[in-house]
XYZ file of C-alpha atoms in Angstrom:
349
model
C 64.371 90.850 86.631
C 62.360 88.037 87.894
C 62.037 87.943 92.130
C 64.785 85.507 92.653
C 64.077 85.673 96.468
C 60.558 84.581 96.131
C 62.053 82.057 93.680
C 64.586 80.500 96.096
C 62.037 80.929 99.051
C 59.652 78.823 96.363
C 62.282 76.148 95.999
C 63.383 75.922 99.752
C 60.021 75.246 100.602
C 58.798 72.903 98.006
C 62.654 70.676 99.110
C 61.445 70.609 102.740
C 58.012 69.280 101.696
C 57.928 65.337 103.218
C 57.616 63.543 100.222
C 59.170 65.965 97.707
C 59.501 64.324 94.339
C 62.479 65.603 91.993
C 62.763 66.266 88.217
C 65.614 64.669 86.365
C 66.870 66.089 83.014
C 69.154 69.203 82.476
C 66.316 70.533 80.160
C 64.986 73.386 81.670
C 61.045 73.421 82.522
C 58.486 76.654 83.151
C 57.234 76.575 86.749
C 58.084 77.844 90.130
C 57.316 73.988 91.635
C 59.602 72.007 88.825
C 62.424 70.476 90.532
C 65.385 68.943 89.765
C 67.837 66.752 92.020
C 71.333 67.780 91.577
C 72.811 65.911 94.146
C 71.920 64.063 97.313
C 70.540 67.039 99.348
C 70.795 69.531 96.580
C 68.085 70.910 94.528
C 67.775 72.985 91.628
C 64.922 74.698 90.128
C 64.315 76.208 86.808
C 62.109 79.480 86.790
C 60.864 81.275 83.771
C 60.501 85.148 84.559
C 57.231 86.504 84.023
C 58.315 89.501 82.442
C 61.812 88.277 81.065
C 63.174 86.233 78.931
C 65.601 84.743 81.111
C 65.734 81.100 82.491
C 66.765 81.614 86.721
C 68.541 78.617 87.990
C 68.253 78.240 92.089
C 70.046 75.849 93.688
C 69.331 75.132 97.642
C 70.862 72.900 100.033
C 67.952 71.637 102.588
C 66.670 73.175 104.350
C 66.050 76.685 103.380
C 70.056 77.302 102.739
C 70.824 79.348 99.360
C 73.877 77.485 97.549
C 73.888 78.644 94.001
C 71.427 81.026 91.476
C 72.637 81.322 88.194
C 70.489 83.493 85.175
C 70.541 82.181 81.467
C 69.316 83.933 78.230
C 66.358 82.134 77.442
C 67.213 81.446 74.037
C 71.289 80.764 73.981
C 71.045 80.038 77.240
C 74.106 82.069 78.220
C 75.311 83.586 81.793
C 73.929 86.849 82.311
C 76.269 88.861 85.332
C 76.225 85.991 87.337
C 78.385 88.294 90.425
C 76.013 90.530 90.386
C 72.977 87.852 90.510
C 74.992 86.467 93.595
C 75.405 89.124 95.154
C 71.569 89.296 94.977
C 71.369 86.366 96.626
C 73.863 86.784 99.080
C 71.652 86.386 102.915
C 73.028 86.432 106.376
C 73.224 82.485 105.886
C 74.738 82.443 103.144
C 77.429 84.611 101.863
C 78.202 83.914 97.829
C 81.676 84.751 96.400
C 82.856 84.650 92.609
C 85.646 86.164 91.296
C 85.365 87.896 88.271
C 88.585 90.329 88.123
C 90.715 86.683 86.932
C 88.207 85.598 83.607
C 89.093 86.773 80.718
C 88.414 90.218 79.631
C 86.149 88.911 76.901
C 83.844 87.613 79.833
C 84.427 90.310 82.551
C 81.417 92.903 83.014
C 83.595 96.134 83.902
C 80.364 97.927 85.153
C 79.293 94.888 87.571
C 81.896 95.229 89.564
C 84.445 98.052 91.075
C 87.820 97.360 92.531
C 90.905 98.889 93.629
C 94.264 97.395 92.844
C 97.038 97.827 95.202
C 100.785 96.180 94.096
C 103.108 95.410 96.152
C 106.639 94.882 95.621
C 106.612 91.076 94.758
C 106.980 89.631 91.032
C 104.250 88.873 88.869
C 103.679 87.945 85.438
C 102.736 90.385 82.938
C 99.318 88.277 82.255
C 98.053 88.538 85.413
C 98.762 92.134 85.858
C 96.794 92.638 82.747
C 93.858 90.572 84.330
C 93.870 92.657 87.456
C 94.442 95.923 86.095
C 91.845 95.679 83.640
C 89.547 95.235 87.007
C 90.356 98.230 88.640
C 88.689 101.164 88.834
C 91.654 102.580 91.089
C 95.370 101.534 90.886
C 97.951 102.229 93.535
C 101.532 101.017 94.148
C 102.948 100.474 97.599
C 106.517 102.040 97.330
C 109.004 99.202 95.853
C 105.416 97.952 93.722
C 106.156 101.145 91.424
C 109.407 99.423 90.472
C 107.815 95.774 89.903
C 105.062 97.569 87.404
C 107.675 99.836 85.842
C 109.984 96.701 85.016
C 107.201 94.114 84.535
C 106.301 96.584 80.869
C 109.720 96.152 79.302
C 109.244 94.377 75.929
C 112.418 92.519 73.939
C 111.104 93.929 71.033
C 111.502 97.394 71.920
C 107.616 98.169 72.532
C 107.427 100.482 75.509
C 103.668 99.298 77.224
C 104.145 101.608 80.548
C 101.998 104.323 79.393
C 99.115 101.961 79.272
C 99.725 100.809 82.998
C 99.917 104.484 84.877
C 98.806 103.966 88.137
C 97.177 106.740 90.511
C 99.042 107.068 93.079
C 102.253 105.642 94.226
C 102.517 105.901 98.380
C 105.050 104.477 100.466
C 108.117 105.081 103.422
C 109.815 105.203 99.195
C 112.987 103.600 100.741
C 112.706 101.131 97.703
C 111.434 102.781 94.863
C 114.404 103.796 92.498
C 115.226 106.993 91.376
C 114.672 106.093 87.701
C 111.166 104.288 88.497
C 110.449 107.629 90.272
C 111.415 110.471 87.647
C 109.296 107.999 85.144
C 105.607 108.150 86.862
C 106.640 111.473 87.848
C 106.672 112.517 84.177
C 103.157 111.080 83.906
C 101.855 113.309 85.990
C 101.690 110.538 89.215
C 101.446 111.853 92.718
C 104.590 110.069 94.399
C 103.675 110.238 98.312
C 106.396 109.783 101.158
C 104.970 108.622 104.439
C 107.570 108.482 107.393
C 104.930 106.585 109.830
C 106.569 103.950 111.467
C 103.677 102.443 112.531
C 101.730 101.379 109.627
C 103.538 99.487 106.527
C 103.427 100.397 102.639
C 100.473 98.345 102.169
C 98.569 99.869 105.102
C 99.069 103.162 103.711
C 97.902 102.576 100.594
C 94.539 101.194 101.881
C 94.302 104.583 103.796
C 94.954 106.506 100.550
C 92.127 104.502 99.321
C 89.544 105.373 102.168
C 90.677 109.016 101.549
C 90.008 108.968 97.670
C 86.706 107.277 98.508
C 85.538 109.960 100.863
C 86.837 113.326 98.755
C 85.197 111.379 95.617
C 81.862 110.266 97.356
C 82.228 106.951 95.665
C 80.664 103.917 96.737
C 83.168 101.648 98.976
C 85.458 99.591 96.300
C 86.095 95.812 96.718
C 90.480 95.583 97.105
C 92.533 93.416 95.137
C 96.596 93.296 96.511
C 98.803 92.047 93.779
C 101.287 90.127 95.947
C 101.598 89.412 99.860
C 101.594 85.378 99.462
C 105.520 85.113 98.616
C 108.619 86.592 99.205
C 110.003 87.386 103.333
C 107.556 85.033 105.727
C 107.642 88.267 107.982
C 105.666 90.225 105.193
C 103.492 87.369 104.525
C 102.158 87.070 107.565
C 101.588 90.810 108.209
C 99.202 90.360 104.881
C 97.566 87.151 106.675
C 97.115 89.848 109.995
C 96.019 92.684 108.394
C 92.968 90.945 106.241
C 92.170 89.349 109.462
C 91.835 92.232 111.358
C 89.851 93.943 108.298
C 87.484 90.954 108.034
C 84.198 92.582 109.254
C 84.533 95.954 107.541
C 82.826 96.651 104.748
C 85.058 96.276 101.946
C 86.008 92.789 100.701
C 89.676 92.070 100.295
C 91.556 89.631 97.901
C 95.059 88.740 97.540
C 96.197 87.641 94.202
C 99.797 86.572 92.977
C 100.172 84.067 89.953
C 99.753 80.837 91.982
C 97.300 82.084 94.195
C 94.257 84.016 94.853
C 92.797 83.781 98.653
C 90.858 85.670 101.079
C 89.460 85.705 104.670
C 86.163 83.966 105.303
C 83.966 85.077 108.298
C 82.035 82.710 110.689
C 79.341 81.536 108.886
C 77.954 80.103 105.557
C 79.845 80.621 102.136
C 79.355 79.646 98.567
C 81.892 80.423 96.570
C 81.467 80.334 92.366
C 84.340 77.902 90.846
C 85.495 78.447 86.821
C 87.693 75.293 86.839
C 89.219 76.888 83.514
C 90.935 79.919 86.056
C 91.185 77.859 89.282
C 92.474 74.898 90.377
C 92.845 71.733 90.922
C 93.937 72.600 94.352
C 92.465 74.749 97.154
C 92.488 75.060 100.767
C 91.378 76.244 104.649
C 93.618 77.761 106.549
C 93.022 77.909 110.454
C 95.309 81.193 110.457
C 94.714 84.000 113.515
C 92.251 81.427 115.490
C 92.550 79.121 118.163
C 90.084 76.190 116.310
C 87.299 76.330 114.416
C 84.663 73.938 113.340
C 84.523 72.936 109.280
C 82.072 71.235 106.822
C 82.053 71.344 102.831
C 80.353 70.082 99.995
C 81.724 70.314 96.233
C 85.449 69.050 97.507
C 87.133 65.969 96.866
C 87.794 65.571 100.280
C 84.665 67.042 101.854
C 84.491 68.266 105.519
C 81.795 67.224 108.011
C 81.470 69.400 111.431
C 85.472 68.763 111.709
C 87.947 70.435 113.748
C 90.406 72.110 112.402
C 93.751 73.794 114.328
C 97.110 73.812 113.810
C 97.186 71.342 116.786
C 94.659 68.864 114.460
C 93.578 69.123 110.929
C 94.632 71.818 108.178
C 92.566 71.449 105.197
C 95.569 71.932 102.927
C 95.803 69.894 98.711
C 92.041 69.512 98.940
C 90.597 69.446 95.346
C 87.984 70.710 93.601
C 85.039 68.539 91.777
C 85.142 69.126 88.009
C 81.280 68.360 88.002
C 80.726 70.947 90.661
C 80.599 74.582 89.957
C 79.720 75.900 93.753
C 82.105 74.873 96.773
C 80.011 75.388 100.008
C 81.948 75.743 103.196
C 80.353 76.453 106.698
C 82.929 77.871 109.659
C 82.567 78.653 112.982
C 85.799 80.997 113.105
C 87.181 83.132 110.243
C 89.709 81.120 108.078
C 91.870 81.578 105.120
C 90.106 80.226 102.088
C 93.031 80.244 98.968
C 92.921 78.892 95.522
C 95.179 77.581 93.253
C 95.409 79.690 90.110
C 96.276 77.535 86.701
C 99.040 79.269 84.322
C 96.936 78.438 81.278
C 93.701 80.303 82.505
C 95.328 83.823 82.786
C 96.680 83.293 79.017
């Protein structure tokens, strides 16, 4: 793998020169100093690896500030793990999100990325449970979520697909999971566990059932998809809205996911955040949610932010739309806020 630091270090430089001159032209060129203007501000350079045979896109907003890297087979010119490549990339300026766990299977790198998948009880369609749960590297369901998974298999036709969805663990208070939905995942040898705390919800104790498996396993921490948490009681919905607020600056990252939705917490600080307009959109937003005010700007929006306040006293960033032509949406915060997207029916089909 080519340095892609020294390559975006290359490019930040050369864009800050006076005088810089850009290359237009989507054909990619050889050469850490060819250039090409993407958009005003913007520039991308093409970068041949020494010892691979791999084109490296690197895309930096002036001055010096990371805003997209993509890697291309040098031949067919295909995507090659581009999470993992931004994660590479990811700096204390600039943190880079994509979200891999809703593209199709036939584009989804299992061993790039590791979640777990926590349901709650909240309907969801059967495709994106099949999107999410062919993510996760560990499946749990919060008490009532056992019942949701258990019904969400059934099949007109008589097919019975629950004994491809058995989840790990199923942890709760239990004063919603059925009897029936009980005996089943019993039968398939899943632990049911009854916790009487009064002081931490279903969905809390599931995440601790998750630190637990990490530790007794010695596995590296897992990134946390919760299937549901965006609908149903407003009571419940906002304990999901506290609780990934509060979890913000550990070290796992948290998503919730439900079939109209997918949305997570963004800290204070710089974001670029990887856009498949097939899976997302048109709509998006930034939500002001656990903070007094915070300070906003954007690029790759319709309706772009520049150093704007946003409260629930002023502006809420809420219908924005993405840019078709734009593949990165760049957002800079002074507070943590509530970044969601809009997920399309058609792109979990």
């Amino acid at each position: 793998m080519p340095d892609l630091v020294r390559v975006a270090a290359t490019l930040s430089a050369t864009a800050d020169a006076p005088g810089a001159m850009s290359r237009t032209g989507s054909t990619p060129v050889s050469g850490p100093s060819s250039l090409s203007l993407r958009r005003a501000g913007v520039w991308t350079m093409w970068y041949k690896g020494e010892k691979s045979e791999a084109w490296i896109a690197a895309t930096a907003r002036v001055p010096k500030r990371i805003a997209h890297v993509r890697v291309c087979d040098a031949f067919t010119r295909r995507p090659i793990s581009p999470d993992r490549i931004c994660s590479t990339m990811s700096t204390s300026e600039s943190v880079c999100w994509t979200i891999p766990f809703l593209e199709p299977p036939s584009t989804y790198h299992a061993h790039d990325r590791k979640y777990a998948l926590i349901i709650l009880n909240q309907p969801f369609s059967r495709a994106l449970l099949s999107r999410l749960w062919t993510a996760g590297a560990w499946r749990c369901c919060a008490d009532g979520g056992a019942n949701r998974l258990h019904d969400a298999l059934g099949s007109s036709s008589g097919q019975d697909a629950r004994a491809m969805y058995i989840p790990n663990l199923i942890k709760g208070d239990l004063d919603s999971l059925r009897s029936d939905v009980r005996e089943y995942y019993a039968s398939q040898n899943v632990p049911v566990v009854q916790d009487n705390d009064q002081y931490s919800t279903d969905l809390m104790k599931c995440i601790h059932a998750l630190e637990e498996h990490e530790t007794a396993t010695g596995s590296n921490t897992l990134e946390l998809i919760i299937l549901g948490g965006l609908s149903g009681r407003l009571d419940q919905t906002v304990h999901t809205l506290s609780l990934l607020h509060k979890l913000r600056k550990g070290k796992r990252r948290i998503y919730v996911a439900s079939d109209d939705n997918v949305a997570w917490v963004l800290g204070e600080g710089e974001h670029s955040i990887e856009i498949n307009h097939a899976v997302f959109g048109p709509t998006c937003g930034l939500l002001p949610v656990g903070i007094d005010a915070t300070v906003l700007s954007t690029t790759g929006l319709r309706w772009n932010l520049a150093d704007t306040h946003s409260s629930f006293d002023t502006v809420v960033s809420t219908s924005n739309h993405f840019v078709p032509e734009e593949r990165t949406v760049w957002i800079k915060t002074t507070k943590p806020v509530w970044w969601t997207m809009e997920v399309r029916a058609e792109g979990l089909l």
